[in-house]
Every structure is written in structure tokens, then in C-alpha cells.
PDB file of C-alpha atoms and ligand atoms in Angstrom:
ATOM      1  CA  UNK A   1       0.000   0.000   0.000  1.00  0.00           C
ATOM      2  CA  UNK A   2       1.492   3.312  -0.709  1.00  0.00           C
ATOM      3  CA  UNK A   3       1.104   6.765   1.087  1.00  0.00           C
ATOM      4  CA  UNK A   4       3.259   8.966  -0.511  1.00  0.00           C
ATOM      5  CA  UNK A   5       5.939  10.309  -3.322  1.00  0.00           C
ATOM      6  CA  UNK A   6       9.353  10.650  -3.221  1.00  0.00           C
ATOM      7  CA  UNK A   7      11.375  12.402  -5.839  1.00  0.00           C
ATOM      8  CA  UNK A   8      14.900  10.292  -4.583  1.00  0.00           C
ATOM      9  CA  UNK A   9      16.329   7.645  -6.936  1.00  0.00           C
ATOM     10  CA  UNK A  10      15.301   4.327  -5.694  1.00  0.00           C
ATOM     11  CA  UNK A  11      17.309   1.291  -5.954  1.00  0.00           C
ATOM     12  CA  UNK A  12      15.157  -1.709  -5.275  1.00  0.00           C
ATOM     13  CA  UNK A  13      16.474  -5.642  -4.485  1.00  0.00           C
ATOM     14  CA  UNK A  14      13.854  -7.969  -4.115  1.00  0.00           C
ATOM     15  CA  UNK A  15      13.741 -11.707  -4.002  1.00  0.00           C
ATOM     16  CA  UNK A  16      12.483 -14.352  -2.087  1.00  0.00           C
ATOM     17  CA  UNK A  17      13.874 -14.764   1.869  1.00  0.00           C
ATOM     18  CA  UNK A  18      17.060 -16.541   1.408  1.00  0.00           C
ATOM     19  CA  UNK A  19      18.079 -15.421  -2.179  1.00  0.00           C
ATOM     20  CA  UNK A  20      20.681 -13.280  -0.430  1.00  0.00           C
ATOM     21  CA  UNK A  21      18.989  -9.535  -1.050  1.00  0.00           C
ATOM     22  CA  UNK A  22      20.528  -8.352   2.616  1.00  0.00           C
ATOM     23  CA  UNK A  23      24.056  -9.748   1.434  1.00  0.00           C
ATOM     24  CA  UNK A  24      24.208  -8.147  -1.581  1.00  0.00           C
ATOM     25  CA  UNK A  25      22.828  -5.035  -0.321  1.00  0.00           C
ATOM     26  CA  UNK A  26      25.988  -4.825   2.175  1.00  0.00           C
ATOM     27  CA  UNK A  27      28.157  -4.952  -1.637  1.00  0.00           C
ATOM     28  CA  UNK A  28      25.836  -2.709  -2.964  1.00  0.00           C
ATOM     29  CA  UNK A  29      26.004  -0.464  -0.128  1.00  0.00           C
ATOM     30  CA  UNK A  30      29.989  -0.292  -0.194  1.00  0.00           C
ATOM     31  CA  UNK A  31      30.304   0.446  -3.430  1.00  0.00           C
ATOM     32  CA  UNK A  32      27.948   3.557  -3.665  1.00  0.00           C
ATOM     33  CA  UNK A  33      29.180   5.328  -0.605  1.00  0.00           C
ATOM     34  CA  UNK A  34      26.166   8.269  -1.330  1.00  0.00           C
ATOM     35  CA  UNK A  35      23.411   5.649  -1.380  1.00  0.00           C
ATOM     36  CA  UNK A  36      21.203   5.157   1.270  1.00  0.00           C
ATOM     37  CA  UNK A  37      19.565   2.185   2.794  1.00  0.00           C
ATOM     38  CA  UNK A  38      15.916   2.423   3.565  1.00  0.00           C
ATOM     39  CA  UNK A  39      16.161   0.910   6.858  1.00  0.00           C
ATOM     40  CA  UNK A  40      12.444  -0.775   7.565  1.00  0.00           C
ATOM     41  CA  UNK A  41       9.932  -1.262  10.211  1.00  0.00           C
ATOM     42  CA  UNK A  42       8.638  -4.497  11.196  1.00  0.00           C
ATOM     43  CA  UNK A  43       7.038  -6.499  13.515  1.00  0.00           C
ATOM     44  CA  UNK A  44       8.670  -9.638  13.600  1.00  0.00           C
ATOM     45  CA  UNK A  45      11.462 -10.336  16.071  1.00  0.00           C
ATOM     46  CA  UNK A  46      14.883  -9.660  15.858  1.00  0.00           C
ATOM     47  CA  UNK A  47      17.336 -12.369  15.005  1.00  0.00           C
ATOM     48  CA  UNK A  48      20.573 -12.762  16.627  1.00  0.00           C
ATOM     49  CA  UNK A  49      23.108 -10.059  15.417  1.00  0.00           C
ATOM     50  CA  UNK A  50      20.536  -8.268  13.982  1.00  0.00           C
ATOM     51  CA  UNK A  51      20.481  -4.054  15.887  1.00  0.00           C
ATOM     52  CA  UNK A  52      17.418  -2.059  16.255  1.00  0.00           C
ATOM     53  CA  UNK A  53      17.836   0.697  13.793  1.00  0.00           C
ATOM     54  CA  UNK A  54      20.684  -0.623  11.546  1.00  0.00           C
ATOM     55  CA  UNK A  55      18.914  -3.772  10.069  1.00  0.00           C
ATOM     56  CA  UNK A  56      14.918  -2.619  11.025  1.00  0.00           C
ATOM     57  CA  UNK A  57      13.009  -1.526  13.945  1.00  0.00           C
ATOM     58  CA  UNK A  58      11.875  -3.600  15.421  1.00  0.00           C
ATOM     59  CA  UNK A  59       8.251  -2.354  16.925  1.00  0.00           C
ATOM     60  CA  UNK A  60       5.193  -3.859  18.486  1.00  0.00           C
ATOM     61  CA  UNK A  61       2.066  -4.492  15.962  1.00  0.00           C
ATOM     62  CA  UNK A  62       0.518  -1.387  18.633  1.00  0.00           C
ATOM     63  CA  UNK A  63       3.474   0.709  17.200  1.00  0.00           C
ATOM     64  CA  UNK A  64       3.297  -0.333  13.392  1.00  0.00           C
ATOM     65  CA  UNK A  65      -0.270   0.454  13.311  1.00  0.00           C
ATOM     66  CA  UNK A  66       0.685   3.877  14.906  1.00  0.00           C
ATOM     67  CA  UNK A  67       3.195   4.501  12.406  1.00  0.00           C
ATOM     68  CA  UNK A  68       0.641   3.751   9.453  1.00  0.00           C
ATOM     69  CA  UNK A  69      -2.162   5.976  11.210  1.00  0.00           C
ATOM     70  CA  UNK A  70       0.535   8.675  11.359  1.00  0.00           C
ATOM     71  CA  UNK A  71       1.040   8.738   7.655  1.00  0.00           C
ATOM     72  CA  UNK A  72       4.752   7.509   8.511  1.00  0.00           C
ATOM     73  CA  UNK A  73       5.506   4.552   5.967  1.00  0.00           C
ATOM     74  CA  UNK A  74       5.973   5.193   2.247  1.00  0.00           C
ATOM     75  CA  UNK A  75       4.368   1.222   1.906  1.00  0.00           C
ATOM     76  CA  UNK A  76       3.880  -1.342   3.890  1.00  0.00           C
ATOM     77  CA  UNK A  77       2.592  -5.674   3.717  1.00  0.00           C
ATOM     78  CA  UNK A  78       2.249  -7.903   5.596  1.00  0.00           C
ATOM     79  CA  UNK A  79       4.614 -10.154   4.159  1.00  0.00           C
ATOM     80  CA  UNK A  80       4.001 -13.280   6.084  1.00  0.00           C
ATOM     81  CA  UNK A  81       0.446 -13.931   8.576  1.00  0.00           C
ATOM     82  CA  UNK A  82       0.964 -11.955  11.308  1.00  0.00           C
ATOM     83  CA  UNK A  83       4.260 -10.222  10.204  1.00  0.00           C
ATOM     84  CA  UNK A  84       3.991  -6.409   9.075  1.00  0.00           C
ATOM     85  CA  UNK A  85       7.233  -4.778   6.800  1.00  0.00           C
ATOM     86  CA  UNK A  86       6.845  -0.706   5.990  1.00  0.00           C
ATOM     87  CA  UNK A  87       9.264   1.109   4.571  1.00  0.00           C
ATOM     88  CA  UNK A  88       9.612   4.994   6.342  1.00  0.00           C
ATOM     89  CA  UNK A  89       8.891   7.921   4.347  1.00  0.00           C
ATOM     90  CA  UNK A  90      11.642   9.967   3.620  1.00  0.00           C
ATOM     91  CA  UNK A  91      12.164  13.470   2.623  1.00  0.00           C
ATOM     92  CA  UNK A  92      14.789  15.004  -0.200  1.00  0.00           C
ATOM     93  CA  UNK A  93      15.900  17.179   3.123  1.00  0.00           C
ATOM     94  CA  UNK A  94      16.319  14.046   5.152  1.00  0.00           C
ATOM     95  CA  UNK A  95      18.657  11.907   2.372  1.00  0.00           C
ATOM     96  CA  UNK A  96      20.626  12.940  -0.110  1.00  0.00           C
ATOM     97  CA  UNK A  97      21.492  10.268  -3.079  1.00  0.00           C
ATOM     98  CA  UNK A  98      20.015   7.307  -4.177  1.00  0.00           C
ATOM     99  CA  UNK A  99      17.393   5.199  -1.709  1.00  0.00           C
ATOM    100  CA  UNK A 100      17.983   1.363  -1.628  1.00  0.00           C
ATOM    101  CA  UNK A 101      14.874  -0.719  -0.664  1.00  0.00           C
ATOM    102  CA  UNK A 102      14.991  -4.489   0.244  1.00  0.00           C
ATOM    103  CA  UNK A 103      11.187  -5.045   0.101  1.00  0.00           C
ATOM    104  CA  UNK A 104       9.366  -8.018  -1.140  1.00  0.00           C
ATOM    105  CA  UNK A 105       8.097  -8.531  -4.244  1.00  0.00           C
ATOM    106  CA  UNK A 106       4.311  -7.168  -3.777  1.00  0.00           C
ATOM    107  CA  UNK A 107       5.488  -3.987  -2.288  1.00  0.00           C
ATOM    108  CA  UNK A 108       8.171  -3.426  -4.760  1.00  0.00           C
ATOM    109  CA  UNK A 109       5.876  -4.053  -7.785  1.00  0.00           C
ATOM    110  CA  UNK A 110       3.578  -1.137  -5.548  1.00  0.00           C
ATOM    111  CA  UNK A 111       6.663   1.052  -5.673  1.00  0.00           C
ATOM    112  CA  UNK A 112       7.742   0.574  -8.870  1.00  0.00           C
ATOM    113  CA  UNK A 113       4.387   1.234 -10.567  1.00  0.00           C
ATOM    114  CA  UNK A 114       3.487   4.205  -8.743  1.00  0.00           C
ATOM    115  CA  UNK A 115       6.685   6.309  -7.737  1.00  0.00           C
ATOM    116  CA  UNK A 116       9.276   4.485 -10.213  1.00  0.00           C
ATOM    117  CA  UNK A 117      12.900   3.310  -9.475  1.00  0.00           C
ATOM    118  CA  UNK A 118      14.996   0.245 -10.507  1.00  0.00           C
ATOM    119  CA  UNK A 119      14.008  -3.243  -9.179  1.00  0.00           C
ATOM    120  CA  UNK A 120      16.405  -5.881  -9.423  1.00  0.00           C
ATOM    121  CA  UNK A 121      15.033  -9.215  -9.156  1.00  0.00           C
ATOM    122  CA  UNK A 122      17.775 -11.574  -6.741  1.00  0.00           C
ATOM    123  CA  UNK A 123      16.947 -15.445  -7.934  1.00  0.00           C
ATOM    124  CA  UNK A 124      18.363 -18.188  -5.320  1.00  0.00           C
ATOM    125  CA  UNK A 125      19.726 -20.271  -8.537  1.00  0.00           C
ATOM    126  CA  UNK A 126      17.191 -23.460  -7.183  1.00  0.00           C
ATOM    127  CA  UNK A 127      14.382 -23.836  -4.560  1.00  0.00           C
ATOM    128  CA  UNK A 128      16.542 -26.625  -2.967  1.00  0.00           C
ATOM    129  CA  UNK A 129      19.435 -24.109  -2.639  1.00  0.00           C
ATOM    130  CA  UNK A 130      17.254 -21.248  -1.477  1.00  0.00           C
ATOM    131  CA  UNK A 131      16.034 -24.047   1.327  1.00  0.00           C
ATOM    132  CA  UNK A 132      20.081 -25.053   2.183  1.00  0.00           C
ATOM    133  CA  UNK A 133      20.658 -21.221   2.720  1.00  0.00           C
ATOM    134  CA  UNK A 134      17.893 -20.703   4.466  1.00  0.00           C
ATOM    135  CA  UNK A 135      18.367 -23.828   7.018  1.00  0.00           C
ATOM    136  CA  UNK A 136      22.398 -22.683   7.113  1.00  0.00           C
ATOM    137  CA  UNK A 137      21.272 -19.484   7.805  1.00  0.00           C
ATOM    138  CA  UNK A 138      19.905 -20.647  11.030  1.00  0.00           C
ATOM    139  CA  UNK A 139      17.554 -18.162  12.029  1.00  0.00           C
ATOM    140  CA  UNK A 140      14.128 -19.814  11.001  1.00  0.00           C
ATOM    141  CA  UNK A 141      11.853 -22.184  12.927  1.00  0.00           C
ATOM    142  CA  UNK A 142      10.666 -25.352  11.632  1.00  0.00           C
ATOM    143  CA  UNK A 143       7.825 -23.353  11.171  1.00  0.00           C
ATOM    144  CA  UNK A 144       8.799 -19.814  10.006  1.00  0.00           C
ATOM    145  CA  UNK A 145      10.610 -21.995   7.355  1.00  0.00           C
ATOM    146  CA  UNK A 146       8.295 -23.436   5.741  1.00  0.00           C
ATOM    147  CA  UNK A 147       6.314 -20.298   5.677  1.00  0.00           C
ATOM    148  CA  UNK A 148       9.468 -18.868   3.634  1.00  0.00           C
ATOM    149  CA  UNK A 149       9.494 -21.296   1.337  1.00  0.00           C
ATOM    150  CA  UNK A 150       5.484 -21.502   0.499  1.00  0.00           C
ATOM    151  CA  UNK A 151       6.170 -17.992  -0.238  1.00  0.00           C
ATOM    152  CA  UNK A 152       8.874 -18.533  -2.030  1.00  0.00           C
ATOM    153  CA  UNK A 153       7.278 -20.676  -4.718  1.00  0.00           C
ATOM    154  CA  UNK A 154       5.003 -18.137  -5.103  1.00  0.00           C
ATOM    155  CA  UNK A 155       7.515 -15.251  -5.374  1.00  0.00           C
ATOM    156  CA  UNK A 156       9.750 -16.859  -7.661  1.00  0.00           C
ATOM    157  CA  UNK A 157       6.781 -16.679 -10.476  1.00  0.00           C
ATOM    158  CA  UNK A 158       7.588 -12.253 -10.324  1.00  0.00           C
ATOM    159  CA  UNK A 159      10.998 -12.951 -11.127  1.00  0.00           C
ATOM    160  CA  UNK A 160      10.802 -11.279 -14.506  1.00  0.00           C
ATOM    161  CA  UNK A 161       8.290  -8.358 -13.485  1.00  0.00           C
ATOM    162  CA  UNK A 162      11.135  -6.143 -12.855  1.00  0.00           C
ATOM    163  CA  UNK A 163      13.822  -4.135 -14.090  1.00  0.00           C
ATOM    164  CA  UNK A 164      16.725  -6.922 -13.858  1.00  0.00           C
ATOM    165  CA  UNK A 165      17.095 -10.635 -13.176  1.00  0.00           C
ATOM    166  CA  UNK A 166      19.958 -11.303 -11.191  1.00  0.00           C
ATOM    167  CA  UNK A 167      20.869 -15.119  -9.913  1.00  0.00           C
ATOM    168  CA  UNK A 168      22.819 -15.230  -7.196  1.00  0.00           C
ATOM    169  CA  UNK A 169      24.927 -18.031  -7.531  1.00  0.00           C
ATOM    170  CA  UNK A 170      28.600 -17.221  -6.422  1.00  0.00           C
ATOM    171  CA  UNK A 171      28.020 -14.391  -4.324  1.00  0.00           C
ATOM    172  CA  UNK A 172      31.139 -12.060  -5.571  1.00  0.00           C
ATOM    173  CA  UNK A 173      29.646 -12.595  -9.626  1.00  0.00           C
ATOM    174  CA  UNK A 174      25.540 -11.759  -8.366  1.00  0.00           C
ATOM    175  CA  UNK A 175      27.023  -8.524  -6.505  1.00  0.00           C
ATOM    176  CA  UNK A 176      28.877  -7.256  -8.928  1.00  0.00           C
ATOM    177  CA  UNK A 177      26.441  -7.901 -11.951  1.00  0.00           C
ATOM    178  CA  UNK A 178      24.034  -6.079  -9.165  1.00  0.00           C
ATOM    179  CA  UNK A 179      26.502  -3.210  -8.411  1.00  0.00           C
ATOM    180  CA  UNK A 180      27.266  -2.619 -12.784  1.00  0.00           C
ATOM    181  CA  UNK A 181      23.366  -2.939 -13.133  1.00  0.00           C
ATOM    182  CA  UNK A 182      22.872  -0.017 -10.785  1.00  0.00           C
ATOM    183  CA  UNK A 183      25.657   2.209 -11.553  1.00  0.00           C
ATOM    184  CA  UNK A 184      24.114   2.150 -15.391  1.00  0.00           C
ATOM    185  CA  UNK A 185      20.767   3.305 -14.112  1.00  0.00           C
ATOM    186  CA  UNK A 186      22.294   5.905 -12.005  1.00  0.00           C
ATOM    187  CA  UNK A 187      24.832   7.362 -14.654  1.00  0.00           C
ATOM    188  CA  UNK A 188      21.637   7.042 -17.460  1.00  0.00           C
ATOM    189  CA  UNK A 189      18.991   8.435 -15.142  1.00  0.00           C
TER     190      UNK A 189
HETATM  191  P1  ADP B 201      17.893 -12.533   2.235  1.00  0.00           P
HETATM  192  O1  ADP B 201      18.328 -11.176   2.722  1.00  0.00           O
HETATM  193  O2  ADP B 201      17.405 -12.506   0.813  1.00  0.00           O
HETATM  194  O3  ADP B 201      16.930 -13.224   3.152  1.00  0.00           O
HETATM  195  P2  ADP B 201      20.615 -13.392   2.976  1.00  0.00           P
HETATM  196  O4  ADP B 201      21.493 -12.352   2.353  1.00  0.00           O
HETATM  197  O5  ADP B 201      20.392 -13.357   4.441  1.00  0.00           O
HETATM  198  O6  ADP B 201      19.198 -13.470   2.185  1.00  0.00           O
HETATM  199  O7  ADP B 201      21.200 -14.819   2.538  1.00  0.00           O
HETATM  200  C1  ADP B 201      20.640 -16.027   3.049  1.00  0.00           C
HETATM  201  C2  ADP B 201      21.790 -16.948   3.526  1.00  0.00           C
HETATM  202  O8  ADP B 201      22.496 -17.418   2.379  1.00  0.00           O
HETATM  203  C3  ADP B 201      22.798 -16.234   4.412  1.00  0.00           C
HETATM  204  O9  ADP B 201      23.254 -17.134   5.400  1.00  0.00           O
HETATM  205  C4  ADP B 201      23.923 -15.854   3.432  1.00  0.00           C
HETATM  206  O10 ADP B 201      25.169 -15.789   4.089  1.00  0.00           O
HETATM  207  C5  ADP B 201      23.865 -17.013   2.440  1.00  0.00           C
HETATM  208  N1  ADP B 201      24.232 -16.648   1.064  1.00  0.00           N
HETATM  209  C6  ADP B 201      23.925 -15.513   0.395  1.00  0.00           C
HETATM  210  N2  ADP B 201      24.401 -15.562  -0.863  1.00  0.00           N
HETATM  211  C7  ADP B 201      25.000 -16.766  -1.011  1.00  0.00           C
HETATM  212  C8  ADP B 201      25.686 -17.421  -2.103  1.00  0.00           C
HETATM  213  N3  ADP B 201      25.827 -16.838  -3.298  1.00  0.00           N
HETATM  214  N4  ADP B 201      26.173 -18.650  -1.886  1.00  0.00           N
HETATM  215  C9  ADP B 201      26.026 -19.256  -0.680  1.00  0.00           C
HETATM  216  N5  ADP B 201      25.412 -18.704   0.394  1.00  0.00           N
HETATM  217  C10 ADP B 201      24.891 -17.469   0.226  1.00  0.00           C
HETATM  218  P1  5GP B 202      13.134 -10.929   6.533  1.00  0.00           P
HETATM  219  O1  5GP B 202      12.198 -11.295   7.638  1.00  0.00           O
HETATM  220  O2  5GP B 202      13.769 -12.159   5.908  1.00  0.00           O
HETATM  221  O3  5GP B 202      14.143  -9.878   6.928  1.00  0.00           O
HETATM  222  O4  5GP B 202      12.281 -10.277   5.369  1.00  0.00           O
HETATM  223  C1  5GP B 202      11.179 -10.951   4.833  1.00  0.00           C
HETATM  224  C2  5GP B 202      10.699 -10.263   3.588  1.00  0.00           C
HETATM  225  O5  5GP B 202      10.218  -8.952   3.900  1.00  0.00           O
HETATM  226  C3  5GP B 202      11.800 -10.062   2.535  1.00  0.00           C
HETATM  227  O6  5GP B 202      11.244 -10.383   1.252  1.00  0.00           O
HETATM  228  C4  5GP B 202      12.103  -8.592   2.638  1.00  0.00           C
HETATM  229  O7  5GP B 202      12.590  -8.052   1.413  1.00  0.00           O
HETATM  230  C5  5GP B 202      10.735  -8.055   2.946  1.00  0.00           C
HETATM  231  N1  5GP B 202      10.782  -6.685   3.483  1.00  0.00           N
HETATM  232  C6  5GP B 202      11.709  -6.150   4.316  1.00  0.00           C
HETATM  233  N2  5GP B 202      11.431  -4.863   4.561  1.00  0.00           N
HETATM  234  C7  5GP B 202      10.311  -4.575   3.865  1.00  0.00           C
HETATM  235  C8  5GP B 202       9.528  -3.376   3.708  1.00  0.00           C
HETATM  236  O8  5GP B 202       9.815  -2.321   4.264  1.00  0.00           O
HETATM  237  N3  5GP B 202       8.422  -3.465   2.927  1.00  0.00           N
HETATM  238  C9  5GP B 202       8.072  -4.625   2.284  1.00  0.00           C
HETATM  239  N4  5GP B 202       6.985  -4.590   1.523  1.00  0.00           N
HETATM  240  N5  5GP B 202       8.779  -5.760   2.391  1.00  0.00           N
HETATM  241  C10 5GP B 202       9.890  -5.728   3.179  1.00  0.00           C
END
């Protein structure tokens, strides 16, 4: 759902949970020292290693609802039953540069249609890999895991809805097809 315009350059990765958006956005993140990363809301806990304000906030479903009554989040879905994502508005006064958005695919389909940017679609290169990373990854119940992957299935049919198809096979080759991707749009825009 969205709530507002913004007239920054946004920089989208989207992809299933596991495909390896966050790690890529760290590469992406390094190599455009201006850009800057839409940090979310959500509701769902916070896994270990994961800091309140650097990879979300974390807030209470009370506190998420207050946000969205306030006209806070620039879009927001519940990406999983139970388990709300927004991404904060932000202001041309608040961020200079380019705006990078890990957001699932729904919301970044919302995004792209109505306030534009460049969405870059992060494929795991198989389900059964996606499910490895996501079990060596070790932050999912039994439970929350086969949530992802449901999803998953389901998300993997958007793949080419966007502006780019990356697959993220060796981690070094997806990054830096990711990072040459974005630097065109950004030099072209
Ligand atoms: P997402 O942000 O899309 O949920 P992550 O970046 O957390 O995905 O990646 C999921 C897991 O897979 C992490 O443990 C990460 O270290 C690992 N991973 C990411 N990319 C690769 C890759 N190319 N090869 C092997 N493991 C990877
Ligand atoms: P995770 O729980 O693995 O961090 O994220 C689950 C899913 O929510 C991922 O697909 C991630 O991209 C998505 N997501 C994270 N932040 C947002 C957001 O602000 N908005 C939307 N729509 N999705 C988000």
C-alpha cells in the first residue's frame, strides 16, 4: 500500500527470503558510498546479530499500526500472517542520493508502478538451494521456514516483473552484476 511520493532515486532488491537480497545489499552499499539504505519497520522479532535501527526496527504491531495511522511509511505488507514490513517515508531534506529498498516482491511491484525506481530481481539459482541457505542461515523455525518457502514458490513466479534478473549463484559474480546494473541506471537516469 502506498502513502506517498518521493522524488529520490530508488534502488530496489527484491527476491524471495534466502536469495541473499541483505548480502548483496551490504556490496551494494559499499560500493555507492552516497546511497542510502531504507532501513524498515517491522514487527517480527529480531534475530541474533541483527540491531534495532541498523537492520529494522523492530516495533510492536501497537506501534506499526501507529506509524501507518501517522502517515509515517511510504508502503507497507504484511509479508508473512501476522508479520507487518513498511518502509519509512523519507524526505529530499532528510537523504541525499540514491534510496535502496529491500522489500518483497508485492510492495516493490507497488513502488515501482506508482513512484518508479529500478528493481532488481535476486533469484536463489534453485528452490533446494534457497532451502540449504535458508536452514544454514539458522535463524528460522521449523515453522517460520516453511512459511518462507510456500512464499517462495510463489515469489519466484515475479521474477521477470522487474527491471533486472539477477541469480545469485557465487556471491562475488551476483554482486557485482548487481553493483554494474545499478551504476548504469544511475549514470543514465
Ligand atoms: P535474504 O536477505 O534474501 O533473506 P541473505 O542475504 O540473508 O538473504 O542470505 C541467506 C543466507 O544465504 C545467508 O546465510 C547468506 O550468508 C547465504 N548466502 C547468500 N548468498 C550466497 C551465495 N551466493 N552462496 C552461498 N550462500 C549465500
Ligand atoms: P526478513 O524477515 O527475511 O528480513 O524479510 C522478509 C521479507 O520482507 C523479505 O522479502 C524482505 O525483502 C521483505 N521486506 C523487508 N522490509 C520490507 C519493507 O519495508 N516493505 C516490504 N513490503 N517488504 C519488506
Amino acid at each position: 500500500m502506498l502513502l506517498s511520493m518521493s522524488r529520490q532515486k530508488i534502488v530496489g532488491l527484491t527476491a524471495p527470503s534466502g536469495a541473499g537480497k541483505s548480502s548483496i545489499a551490504r556490496r551494494v552499499l559499499d560500493a555507492f558510498p552516497g546511497m542510502h539504505l531504507a532501513v524498515s519497520v517491522t514487527t517480527r522479532a529480531p534475530r541474533p546479530h541483527e540491531e534495532h535501527g541498523k537492520d529494522y526496527f523492530f516495533v510492536s504491531l501497537p506501534e506499526f499500526e501507529r506509524l501507518l495511522a501517522e502517515g509515517a511509511l511510504l508502503e507497507y505488507e504484511e509479508v508473512y500472517p501476522g508479520c507487518f514490513y513498511g518502509t519509512p517515508q523519507f524526505t529530499s531534506e532528510e537523504v541525499n542520493g540514491p534510496v535502496l529498498l529491500d522489500i518483497d516482491v508485492k510492495g516493490a511491484a507497488n513502488v515501482r508502478a506508482t513512484i518508479g525506481g529500478f528493481f532488481i530481481f535476486v533469484a536463489p539459482p534453485s528452490e533446494a538451494e534457497l532451502e540449504r541457505r535458508l536452514r544454514e542461515r539458522g535463524t528460522e523455525t521449523e515453522q517460520t521456514l516453511l512459511t518462507r518457502l510456500k512464499r517462495a514458490k510463489k515469489e519466484l513466479a515475479y521474477a521477470d516483473q522487474f527491471d533486472a534478473l539477477v541469480v545469485n549463484d557465487s556471491l562475488d559474480e551476483a554482486a557485482d552484476e548487481a553493483i554494474s546494473l545499478i551504476a548504469s541506471y544511475l549514470q543514465h537516469e
